[in-house]
Amino acid sequence: MPPRENRPSPSAAQLRSDGSATIPVTVMLGPNAPPVRRAPASLARRFYHICMTMIADCVAPAGLTPLQFAVMSYLNKQNGEPGIDQNGLAARLGVDRNNASLLVEQLGKMGLLSRRVSEDDRRARLLQLTPKGERLYARFEAANVEANNRILDPLTSAERNLLLDMLTRIVTRNAAFARPGAGRRKPKRARSPSDQE
Amino acid sequence: MPPRENRPSPSAAQLRSDGSATIPVTVMLGPNAPPVRRAPASLARRFYHICMTMIADCVAPAGLTPLQFAVMSYLNKQNGEPGIDQNGLAARLGVDRNNASLLVEQLGKMGLLSRRVSEDDRRARLLQLTPKGERLYARFEAANVEANNRILDPLTSAERNLLLDMLTRIVTRNAAFARPGAGRRKPKRARSPSDQE
DNA sequence: TATTGTTATACTCTATAACTATA
DNA sequence: TATAGTTATAGAGTATAACAATA
């Protein structure tokens, strides 16, 4: 039995005190589901969770996390960019270079990915999948595409394209804010230089 | 100096071997930005990061995380639902009840939120903001709405509505998959019942 | 027995920072 | 001095699990 229901038509448009219209506050997700804020941040959170669940289910049989599989999708030679370096990979994935380093190490240990020192810049390591990695990617690529498509099942074909275009525009124009891990609380005490040792 | 560029027009549409068209593989986010996969999961990740950054910047002066502020937005009496219980809150936020419990405790400690035992079901605690909490929410509500709107700046007004509608549809239809924390690797060793001691 | 909420513990993700090697 | 990458440490977020109180 749900608690008391006391909400004034949650999906109705809200008027501010000056009479100007703003985004409706909440939307119902279903007859037995709770209302959710009809705002980018709320919907983005759920959208992201849905995508993670879908992709995780899809690539788990390969023994990979969604991010690990994403690495392979950027490096495979069917439709990726083999030969990019780790910073380039990090930028594509939306992770920082420490994280990219860890991902590369994980896939390397599994024998799916290999590095070679760049001839142009001996600091840089150019990345590519091993034959084993290419085979694994090839085996799961179709399922991954299909999982991504299934997320958009509720949309028409035209809407799917429109959604991806709009998200692309949002991501492009707000690229400066696409820092992973933002939104978490700042560490209590950053060790100051004099603290060291 | 960027590494070698070797990608075959990343935003071109991909054809599968049977000739059927599928989603283009990547899109360019800008002249100096790397290409990103044009797929729900990739874009969702960045979209989510952008939202988190925007909202975090907006509510940080209140000493709150985005999720803590979201709690207040669901409980305030201006446009929220004061009196819901913790499970109801968890369902709205998209977190599990352990997490909701922690969030409630955090806000309670700050004096922003109060609980009372439900008369109908003495197990349930009904939630509402304290006067201090209502004031704090009122002070930051406009900025929060504006931050959410700013995320959608790259879209026209009609497109904003369309995007929110499409995301709502996706979230509604995939509600079963909106589990937070999915996509992470499974814990190494779940303590088996026989391990207990 | 099932459900609401609490608490403890553990693990993943990611940030911070120091380091090495090369530019 | 600046950049590519590595590694260590720590902290935030969240899952898992056990528990108490109530249904």
Tab-separated table of C-alpha atoms (C1' of nucleotides) in Angstrom:
chain	number	residue	atom	x	y	z
A	1	MET	CA	0.000	0.000	0.000
A	2	PRO	CA	1.570	3.282	-1.072
A	3	PRO	CA	1.703	6.059	1.493
A	4	ARG	CA	-0.501	9.068	1.171
A	5	GLU	CA	-0.906	10.544	-2.303
A	6	ASN	CA	-0.935	14.279	-2.120
A	7	ARG	CA	0.569	15.536	-5.294
A	8	PRO	CA	-1.129	18.098	-7.498
A	9	SER	CA	-1.133	16.490	-10.963
A	10	PRO	CA	2.598	15.868	-11.160
A	11	SER	CA	2.957	16.125	-14.893
A	12	ALA	CA	1.127	19.427	-15.290
A	13	ALA	CA	3.159	22.382	-16.494
A	14	GLN	CA	4.433	24.638	-13.755
A	15	LEU	CA	3.881	28.354	-13.765
A	16	ARG	CA	6.297	30.563	-11.931
A	17	SER	CA	4.987	33.384	-9.784
A	18	ASP	CA	5.524	35.864	-12.598
A	19	GLY	CA	3.337	33.769	-14.873
A	20	SER	CA	6.103	32.548	-17.168
A	21	ALA	CA	5.980	28.869	-18.001
A	22	THR	CA	8.760	26.499	-17.106
A	23	ILE	CA	9.411	22.794	-17.511
A	24	PRO	CA	6.792	20.574	-15.852
A	25	VAL	CA	8.167	19.281	-12.611
A	26	THR	CA	7.647	15.552	-12.783
A	27	VAL	CA	6.471	12.855	-15.155
A	28	MET	CA	4.887	9.534	-14.373
A	29	LEU	CA	6.905	6.574	-15.538
A	30	GLY	CA	4.010	4.160	-15.259
A	31	PRO	CA	0.952	3.200	-13.261
A	32	ASN	CA	2.989	1.461	-10.561
A	33	ALA	CA	6.101	3.567	-10.850
A	34	PRO	CA	6.902	6.742	-8.939
A	35	PRO	CA	7.039	10.116	-10.662
A	36	VAL	CA	10.439	11.378	-11.730
A	37	ARG	CA	11.618	14.925	-12.275
A	38	ARG	CA	11.238	15.944	-15.888
A	39	ALA	CA	14.653	17.544	-16.024
A	40	PRO	CA	17.828	16.677	-17.913
A	41	ALA	CA	19.778	15.671	-14.833
A	42	SER	CA	17.166	13.231	-13.512
A	43	LEU	CA	16.493	11.663	-16.851
A	44	ALA	CA	20.191	11.540	-17.696
A	45	ARG	CA	20.877	9.558	-14.540
A	46	ARG	CA	18.254	6.952	-15.379
A	47	PHE	CA	19.164	6.893	-19.051
A	48	TYR	CA	22.771	6.279	-18.119
A	49	HIS	CA	21.853	3.478	-15.730
A	50	ILE	CA	19.730	1.832	-18.375
A	51	CYS	CA	22.541	1.967	-20.899
A	52	MET	CA	25.038	0.581	-18.399
A	53	THR	CA	22.749	-2.309	-17.511
A	54	MET	CA	22.026	-3.151	-21.139
A	55	ILE	CA	25.633	-3.057	-22.241
A	56	ALA	CA	26.890	-4.825	-19.147
A	57	ASP	CA	24.490	-7.694	-19.744
A	58	CYS	CA	25.617	-7.815	-23.316
A	59	VAL	CA	29.382	-7.886	-22.777
A	60	ALA	CA	29.509	-9.778	-19.481
A	61	PRO	CA	29.713	-13.135	-21.310
A	62	ALA	CA	32.944	-11.829	-22.811
A	63	GLY	CA	34.274	-11.187	-19.314
A	64	LEU	CA	34.357	-7.454	-19.947
A	65	THR	CA	32.885	-4.334	-18.389
A	66	PRO	CA	31.142	-1.782	-20.603
A	67	LEU	CA	34.160	0.503	-20.463
A	68	GLN	CA	36.542	-2.295	-21.351
A	69	PHE	CA	34.413	-3.163	-24.314
A	70	ALA	CA	34.282	0.506	-25.262
A	71	VAL	CA	38.070	0.486	-25.420
A	72	MET	CA	37.903	-2.361	-27.885
A	73	SER	CA	35.300	-0.580	-29.953
A	74	TYR	CA	37.645	2.390	-30.351
A	75	LEU	CA	40.650	0.238	-31.221
A	76	ASN	CA	39.342	-2.573	-33.403
A	77	LYS	CA	40.217	-2.447	-37.067
A	78	GLN	CA	36.724	-3.097	-38.397
A	79	ASN	CA	35.347	0.291	-37.452
A	80	GLY	CA	37.755	1.671	-34.874
A	81	GLU	CA	40.982	3.628	-34.981
A	82	PRO	CA	43.833	1.247	-34.231
A	83	GLY	CA	47.041	3.114	-33.517
A	84	ILE	CA	45.706	5.904	-31.343
A	85	ASP	CA	47.639	6.601	-28.170
A	86	GLN	CA	46.396	6.421	-24.603
A	87	ASN	CA	45.539	10.074	-24.303
A	88	GLY	CA	43.509	9.819	-27.466
A	89	LEU	CA	41.753	6.807	-26.078
A	90	ALA	CA	41.044	8.585	-22.787
A	91	ALA	CA	39.546	11.535	-24.616
A	92	ARG	CA	37.272	9.276	-26.651
A	93	LEU	CA	36.112	7.273	-23.662
A	94	GLY	CA	35.607	10.271	-21.426
A	95	VAL	CA	37.995	9.064	-18.729
A	96	ASP	CA	41.250	10.571	-17.535
A	97	ARG	CA	44.627	9.199	-18.522
A	98	ASN	CA	45.182	7.384	-15.209
A	99	ASN	CA	42.041	5.469	-15.840
A	100	ALA	CA	42.924	4.823	-19.453
A	101	SER	CA	46.213	3.417	-18.262
A	102	LEU	CA	44.406	0.994	-15.970
A	103	LEU	CA	41.980	-0.078	-18.676
A	104	VAL	CA	44.821	-0.706	-21.083
A	105	GLU	CA	46.629	-2.721	-18.464
A	106	GLN	CA	43.548	-4.843	-17.769
A	107	LEU	CA	42.956	-5.650	-21.412
A	108	GLY	CA	46.651	-6.205	-21.925
A	109	LYS	CA	46.707	-8.794	-19.147
A	110	MET	CA	43.836	-10.578	-20.859
A	111	GLY	CA	45.854	-10.703	-24.031
A	112	LEU	CA	43.329	-8.613	-25.924
A	113	LEU	CA	45.391	-5.491	-26.518
A	114	SER	CA	48.971	-4.655	-27.348
A	115	ARG	CA	51.059	-1.502	-27.144
A	116	ARG	CA	54.001	-0.337	-29.113
A	117	VAL	CA	56.186	2.719	-28.653
A	118	SER	CA	55.472	5.409	-31.206
A	119	GLU	CA	58.277	6.082	-33.645
A	120	ASP	CA	57.379	9.758	-33.810
A	121	ASP	CA	57.224	10.297	-30.076
A	122	ARG	CA	58.887	7.700	-27.913
A	123	ARG	CA	56.817	8.753	-24.912
A	124	ALA	CA	53.592	7.661	-26.576
A	125	ARG	CA	52.300	4.095	-26.722
A	126	LEU	CA	50.168	3.284	-29.718
A	127	LEU	CA	47.377	0.858	-29.046
A	128	GLN	CA	45.808	-1.930	-31.010
A	129	LEU	CA	43.944	-5.142	-30.415
A	130	THR	CA	45.712	-8.452	-30.612
A	131	PRO	CA	44.296	-11.045	-33.019
A	132	LYS	CA	42.576	-12.547	-30.005
A	133	GLY	CA	41.143	-9.118	-29.157
A	134	GLU	CA	39.941	-8.594	-32.700
A	135	ARG	CA	38.228	-11.949	-32.668
A	136	LEU	CA	36.551	-11.272	-29.348
A	137	TYR	CA	35.380	-7.879	-30.527
A	138	ALA	CA	34.050	-9.331	-33.758
A	139	ARG	CA	32.137	-11.924	-31.800
A	140	PHE	CA	30.373	-9.368	-29.622
A	141	GLU	CA	30.044	-6.397	-31.908
A	142	ALA	CA	26.652	-7.275	-33.317
A	143	ALA	CA	25.238	-7.943	-29.867
A	144	ASN	CA	26.580	-4.619	-28.685
A	145	VAL	CA	24.990	-2.733	-31.559
A	146	GLU	CA	21.772	-4.539	-30.923
A	147	ALA	CA	21.831	-3.709	-27.207
A	148	ASN	CA	22.329	-0.066	-28.059
A	149	ASN	CA	19.439	-0.227	-30.482
A	150	ARG	CA	17.190	-1.958	-28.005
A	151	ILE	CA	17.582	0.967	-25.634
A	152	LEU	CA	15.973	3.133	-28.287
A	153	ASP	CA	13.180	0.671	-29.022
A	154	PRO	CA	10.519	3.028	-27.665
A	155	LEU	CA	11.384	5.541	-30.397
A	156	THR	CA	10.602	5.573	-34.069
A	157	SER	CA	13.467	5.300	-36.487
A	158	ALA	CA	13.381	9.021	-37.225
A	159	GLU	CA	13.242	9.819	-33.530
A	160	ARG	CA	16.269	7.671	-32.824
A	161	ASN	CA	18.335	9.667	-35.214
A	162	LEU	CA	16.978	12.880	-33.834
A	163	LEU	CA	17.761	11.858	-30.271
A	164	LEU	CA	21.333	10.951	-31.127
A	165	ASP	CA	21.739	14.199	-33.033
A	166	MET	CA	20.424	16.268	-30.171
A	167	LEU	CA	22.571	14.439	-27.628
A	168	THR	CA	25.556	14.952	-29.894
A	169	ARG	CA	24.850	18.651	-30.033
A	170	ILE	CA	24.494	18.868	-26.263
A	171	VAL	CA	27.672	16.923	-25.689
A	172	THR	CA	29.589	18.955	-28.227
A	173	ARG	CA	28.562	22.323	-26.914
A	174	ASN	CA	29.065	21.346	-23.285
A	175	ALA	CA	32.282	19.431	-23.867
A	176	ALA	CA	34.072	21.503	-21.268
A	177	PHE	CA	31.770	20.110	-18.593
A	178	ALA	CA	32.056	16.447	-19.513
A	179	ARG	CA	34.458	15.601	-16.742
A	180	PRO	CA	33.875	12.137	-15.227
A	181	GLY	CA	33.547	12.085	-11.491
A	182	ALA	CA	32.278	15.625	-11.255
A	183	GLY	CA	29.358	15.910	-8.921
A	184	ARG	CA	30.979	13.972	-6.191
A	185	ARG	CA	31.982	15.656	-3.012
A	186	LYS	CA	35.442	17.092	-2.843
A	187	PRO	CA	37.973	15.144	-0.812
A	188	LYS	CA	38.078	16.307	2.765
A	189	ARG	CA	41.737	17.071	2.917
A	190	ALA	CA	43.978	17.271	-0.115
A	191	ARG	CA	47.445	16.508	1.120
A	192	SER	CA	49.316	19.795	0.979
A	193	PRO	CA	52.869	19.842	-0.374
A	194	SER	CA	54.280	20.421	3.113
A	195	ASP	CA	52.500	17.327	4.406
A	196	GLN	CA	54.391	14.972	2.237
A	197	GLU	CA	56.477	12.042	3.425
B	1	MET	CA	50.995	17.524	-31.743
B	2	PRO	CA	48.271	14.921	-32.062
B	3	PRO	CA	49.321	11.409	-33.001
B	4	ARG	CA	48.758	10.110	-36.459
B	5	GLU	CA	45.324	10.639	-37.986
B	6	ASN	CA	44.234	7.554	-39.777
B	7	ARG	CA	40.490	7.408	-39.519
B	8	PRO	CA	38.263	6.960	-42.519
B	9	SER	CA	35.703	9.796	-42.221
B	10	PRO	CA	34.478	8.852	-38.786
B	11	SER	CA	31.018	10.308	-39.093
B	12	ALA	CA	30.080	8.542	-42.276
B	13	ALA	CA	27.241	6.060	-42.123
B	14	GLN	CA	28.263	2.451	-41.768
B	15	LEU	CA	27.018	-0.248	-44.043
B	16	ARG	CA	26.910	-3.796	-42.815
B	17	SER	CA	28.137	-6.559	-45.061
B	18	ASP	CA	24.595	-7.356	-46.148
B	19	GLY	CA	24.163	-3.781	-47.275
B	20	SER	CA	21.726	-2.740	-44.562
B	21	ALA	CA	22.428	0.611	-42.962
B	22	THR	CA	23.200	0.965	-39.277
B	23	ILE	CA	24.029	3.827	-36.977
B	24	PRO	CA	27.143	5.770	-38.029
B	25	VAL	CA	30.006	4.732	-35.834
B	26	THR	CA	31.387	7.988	-34.506
B	27	VAL	CA	30.698	11.696	-34.537
B	28	MET	CA	33.129	14.564	-34.244
B	29	LEU	CA	32.547	16.726	-31.204
B	30	GLY	CA	34.614	19.590	-32.527
B	31	PRO	CA	37.693	20.539	-34.521
B	32	ASN	CA	40.030	19.880	-31.592
B	33	ALA	CA	37.992	17.166	-29.918
B	34	PRO	CA	38.237	13.452	-30.526
B	35	PRO	CA	35.437	11.517	-32.215
B	36	VAL	CA	32.950	9.759	-29.994
B	37	ARG	CA	30.788	6.737	-30.713
B	38	ARG	CA	27.383	7.784	-31.942
B	39	ALA	CA	25.572	5.315	-29.734
B	40	PRO	CA	23.236	5.712	-26.780
B	41	ALA	CA	25.667	4.338	-24.242
B	42	SER	CA	28.563	6.621	-25.208
B	43	LEU	CA	26.435	9.710	-25.438
B	44	ALA	CA	24.562	8.838	-22.253
B	45	ARG	CA	27.813	8.658	-20.370
B	46	ARG	CA	28.892	12.123	-21.497
B	47	PHE	CA	25.431	13.580	-21.119
B	48	TYR	CA	25.308	12.297	-17.557
B	49	HIS	CA	28.733	13.731	-16.762
B	50	ILE	CA	27.710	17.094	-18.137
B	51	CYS	CA	24.559	17.124	-16.042
B	52	MET	CA	26.462	16.131	-12.928
B	53	THR	CA	29.033	18.860	-13.445
B	54	MET	CA	26.429	21.522	-14.100
B	55	ILE	CA	24.266	20.633	-11.136
B	56	ALA	CA	27.228	20.113	-8.833
B	57	ASP	CA	28.536	23.584	-9.633
B	58	CYS	CA	25.089	24.960	-9.012
B	59	VAL	CA	24.403	23.357	-5.624
B	60	ALA	CA	27.937	23.249	-4.234
B	61	PRO	CA	27.531	26.720	-2.661
B	62	ALA	CA	24.689	25.193	-0.639
B	63	GLY	CA	27.088	22.529	0.617
B	64	LEU	CA	25.133	19.812	-1.154
B	65	THR	CA	25.802	17.132	-3.726
B	66	PRO	CA	23.482	16.777	-6.722
B	67	LEU	CA	21.804	13.765	-5.152
B	68	GLN	CA	21.293	15.541	-1.848
B	69	PHE	CA	19.706	18.436	-3.654
B	70	ALA	CA	17.552	16.011	-5.616
B	71	VAL	CA	16.223	14.703	-2.317
B	72	MET	CA	15.180	18.211	-1.403
B	73	SER	CA	13.537	18.738	-4.762
B	74	TYR	CA	11.353	15.686	-4.182
B	75	LEU	CA	10.419	16.704	-0.632
B	76	ASN	CA	9.967	20.470	-0.689
B	77	LYS	CA	6.454	21.776	-0.432
B	78	GLN	CA	6.674	24.230	-3.330
B	79	ASN	CA	6.665	21.591	-6.026
B	80	GLY	CA	7.636	18.369	-4.261
B	81	GLU	CA	5.778	15.666	-2.394
B	82	PRO	CA	6.415	16.157	1.314
B	83	GLY	CA	5.329	13.141	3.309
B	84	ILE	CA	6.618	10.363	1.081
B	85	ASP	CA	8.514	7.579	2.790
B	86	GLN	CA	12.077	6.467	2.220
B	87	ASN	CA	11.263	3.730	-0.229
B	88	GLY	CA	9.234	6.215	-2.249
B	89	LEU	CA	12.145	8.594	-2.190
B	90	ALA	CA	14.566	5.878	-3.255
B	91	ALA	CA	12.351	4.953	-6.198
B	92	ARG	CA	12.149	8.567	-7.333
B	93	LEU	CA	15.871	9.175	-7.037
B	94	GLY	CA	16.878	5.923	-8.650
B	95	VAL	CA	18.917	4.696	-5.669
B	96	ASP	CA	18.330	1.712	-3.403
B	97	ARG	CA	16.904	2.038	0.077
B	98	ASN	CA	20.279	1.703	1.827
B	99	ASN	CA	21.454	4.696	-0.080
B	100	ALA	CA	18.263	6.601	0.574
B	101	SER	CA	18.771	5.943	4.251
B	102	LEU	CA	22.244	7.441	4.098
B	103	LEU	CA	21.066	10.478	2.165
B	104	VAL	CA	18.279	11.078	4.656
B	105	GLU	CA	20.736	10.787	7.505
B	106	GLN	CA	23.113	13.281	5.886
B	107	LEU	CA	20.435	15.873	5.333
B	108	GLY	CA	19.008	15.214	8.778
B	109	LYS	CA	22.377	15.930	10.359
B	110	MET	CA	22.467	19.236	8.505
B	111	GLY	CA	19.104	20.106	9.952
B	112	LEU	CA	17.474	20.254	6.537
B	113	LEU	CA	15.139	17.275	6.780
B	114	SER	CA	12.966	15.680	9.417
B	115	ARG	CA	11.291	12.277	9.745
B	116	ARG	CA	8.199	11.193	11.534
B	117	VAL	CA	6.782	7.730	12.026
B	118	SER	CA	3.795	7.067	9.800
B	119	GLU	CA	0.524	6.639	11.631
B	120	ASP	CA	-0.704	4.140	9.061
B	121	ASP	CA	2.407	1.974	9.121
B	122	ARG	CA	4.705	2.397	12.058
B	123	ARG	CA	7.621	0.906	10.130
B	124	ALA	CA	7.616	3.758	7.643
B	125	ARG	CA	9.208	7.149	8.215
B	126	LEU	CA	7.581	10.024	6.382
B	127	LEU	CA	9.960	12.681	5.189
B	128	GLN	CA	9.749	16.425	4.923
B	129	LEU	CA	12.087	19.377	4.885
B	130	THR	CA	12.571	21.481	7.968
B	131	PRO	CA	11.879	25.215	7.688
B	132	LYS	CA	15.629	25.612	7.260
B	133	GLY	CA	15.542	23.014	4.491
B	134	GLU	CA	12.639	24.724	2.756
B	135	ARG	CA	14.478	28.036	2.854
B	136	LEU	CA	17.657	26.523	1.476
B	137	TYR	CA	15.746	24.798	-1.300
B	138	ALA	CA	13.870	27.989	-2.158
B	139	ARG	CA	17.162	29.846	-2.361
B	140	PHE	CA	18.670	27.407	-4.857
B	141	GLU	CA	15.676	26.230	-6.822
B	142	ALA	CA	15.861	28.884	-9.531
B	143	ALA	CA	19.576	28.299	-10.041
B	144	ASN	CA	18.943	24.586	-10.311
B	145	VAL	CA	16.243	25.038	-12.935
B	146	GLU	CA	18.504	27.370	-14.805
B	147	ALA	CA	21.404	24.924	-14.711
B	148	ASN	CA	19.149	22.220	-16.111
B	149	ASN	CA	18.006	24.585	-18.839
B	150	ARG	CA	21.543	25.616	-19.678
B	151	ILE	CA	22.397	22.014	-20.450
B	152	LEU	CA	19.792	22.157	-23.206
B	153	ASP	CA	20.955	25.504	-24.556
B	154	PRO	CA	22.126	23.948	-27.831
B	155	LEU	CA	18.553	22.927	-28.592
B	156	THR	CA	15.577	24.950	-29.713
B	157	SER	CA	12.657	25.237	-27.371
B	158	ALA	CA	10.657	22.658	-29.302
B	159	GLU	CA	13.627	20.319	-29.374
B	160	ARG	CA	14.068	20.564	-25.619
B	161	ASN	CA	10.574	19.344	-25.061
B	162	LEU	CA	11.025	16.622	-27.601
B	163	LEU	CA	14.266	15.457	-26.012
B	164	LEU	CA	12.707	15.272	-22.569
B	165	ASP	CA	9.713	13.429	-23.978
B	166	MET	CA	11.865	10.906	-25.779
B	167	LEU	CA	14.067	10.353	-22.742
B	168	THR	CA	10.948	9.913	-20.640
B	169	ARG	CA	9.686	7.297	-23.024
B	170	ILE	CA	13.009	5.467	-23.004
B	171	VAL	CA	13.217	5.557	-19.231
B	172	THR	CA	9.625	4.428	-18.822
B	173	ARG	CA	9.888	1.519	-21.164
B	174	ASN	CA	13.243	0.391	-19.829
B	175	ALA	CA	12.441	1.014	-16.181
B	176	ALA	CA	13.356	-2.541	-15.286
B	177	PHE	CA	16.940	-1.863	-16.342
B	178	ALA	CA	17.437	1.389	-14.448
B	179	ARG	CA	19.448	-0.178	-11.667
B	180	PRO	CA	22.184	2.109	-10.302
B	181	GLY	CA	25.576	0.517	-10.105
B	182	ALA	CA	24.943	-1.871	-12.941
B	183	GLY	CA	27.856	-2.127	-15.302
B	184	ARG	CA	30.411	-2.475	-12.601
B	185	ARG	CA	32.253	-5.671	-12.138
B	186	LYS	CA	30.740	-8.190	-9.792
B	187	PRO	CA	32.332	-8.463	-6.361
B	188	LYS	CA	35.014	-11.099	-6.260
B	189	ARG	CA	33.631	-13.187	-3.474
B	190	ALA	CA	30.118	-12.867	-2.108
B	191	ARG	CA	30.203	-14.335	1.340
B	192	SER	CA	28.362	-17.606	1.127
B	193	PRO	CA	25.868	-18.541	3.856
B	194	SER	CA	28.171	-21.265	5.117
B	195	ASP	CA	30.948	-18.732	5.643
B	196	GLN	CA	29.172	-16.950	8.375
B	197	GLU	CA	30.455	-17.258	11.862
C	1	DT	C1'	6.986	-14.504	6.605
C	2	DA	C1'	7.387	-10.110	4.384
C	3	DT	C1'	8.557	-5.258	4.569
C	4	DT	C1'	10.666	-0.624	6.381
C	5	DG	C1'	14.482	1.179	7.803
C	6	DT	C1'	19.436	0.906	9.908
C	7	DT	C1'	24.046	-0.247	10.039
C	8	DA	C1'	28.495	-2.509	8.844
C	9	DT	C1'	31.503	-4.069	5.503
C	10	DA	C1'	33.465	-4.544	1.061
C	11	DC	C1'	34.417	-3.483	-3.501
C	12	DT	C1'	34.470	-0.569	-7.799
C	13	DC	C1'	35.309	3.712	-9.843
C	14	DT	C1'	37.833	7.710	-10.096
C	15	DA	C1'	40.543	11.614	-8.278
C	16	DT	C1'	44.995	13.247	-6.624
C	17	DA	C1'	49.576	13.143	-6.705
C	18	DA	C1'	54.154	11.660	-7.230
C	19	DC	C1'	57.229	9.413	-10.253
C	20	DT	C1'	59.941	8.097	-14.847
C	21	DA	C1'	60.994	8.797	-19.477
C	22	DT	C1'	60.993	11.598	-23.364
C	23	DA	C1'	60.316	16.025	-25.738
D	1	DT	C1'	59.645	23.106	-18.583
D	2	DA	C1'	55.994	20.336	-20.565
D	3	DT	C1'	53.874	16.032	-21.910
D	4	DA	C1'	52.949	10.594	-22.133
D	5	DG	C1'	52.516	7.170	-19.282
D	6	DT	C1'	52.756	4.519	-14.619
D	7	DT	C1'	51.754	3.602	-10.039
D	8	DA	C1'	50.145	4.316	-5.168
D	9	DT	C1'	46.882	6.046	-2.155
D	10	DA	C1'	42.519	7.703	-0.788
D	11	DG	C1'	37.900	8.848	-0.978
D	12	DA	C1'	33.031	8.709	-2.903
D	13	DG	C1'	29.336	5.823	-4.444
D	14	DT	C1'	26.999	1.793	-4.037
D	15	DA	C1'	26.234	-3.263	-3.398
D	16	DT	C1'	25.629	-6.989	-0.078
D	17	DA	C1'	24.222	-8.626	4.014
D	18	DA	C1'	22.732	-8.847	8.537
D	19	DC	C1'	19.762	-6.825	11.932
D	20	DA	C1'	15.520	-4.668	14.513
D	21	DA	C1'	10.905	-3.294	14.462
D	22	DT	C1'	6.516	-3.716	12.579
D	23	DA	C1'	3.071	-5.747	9.542
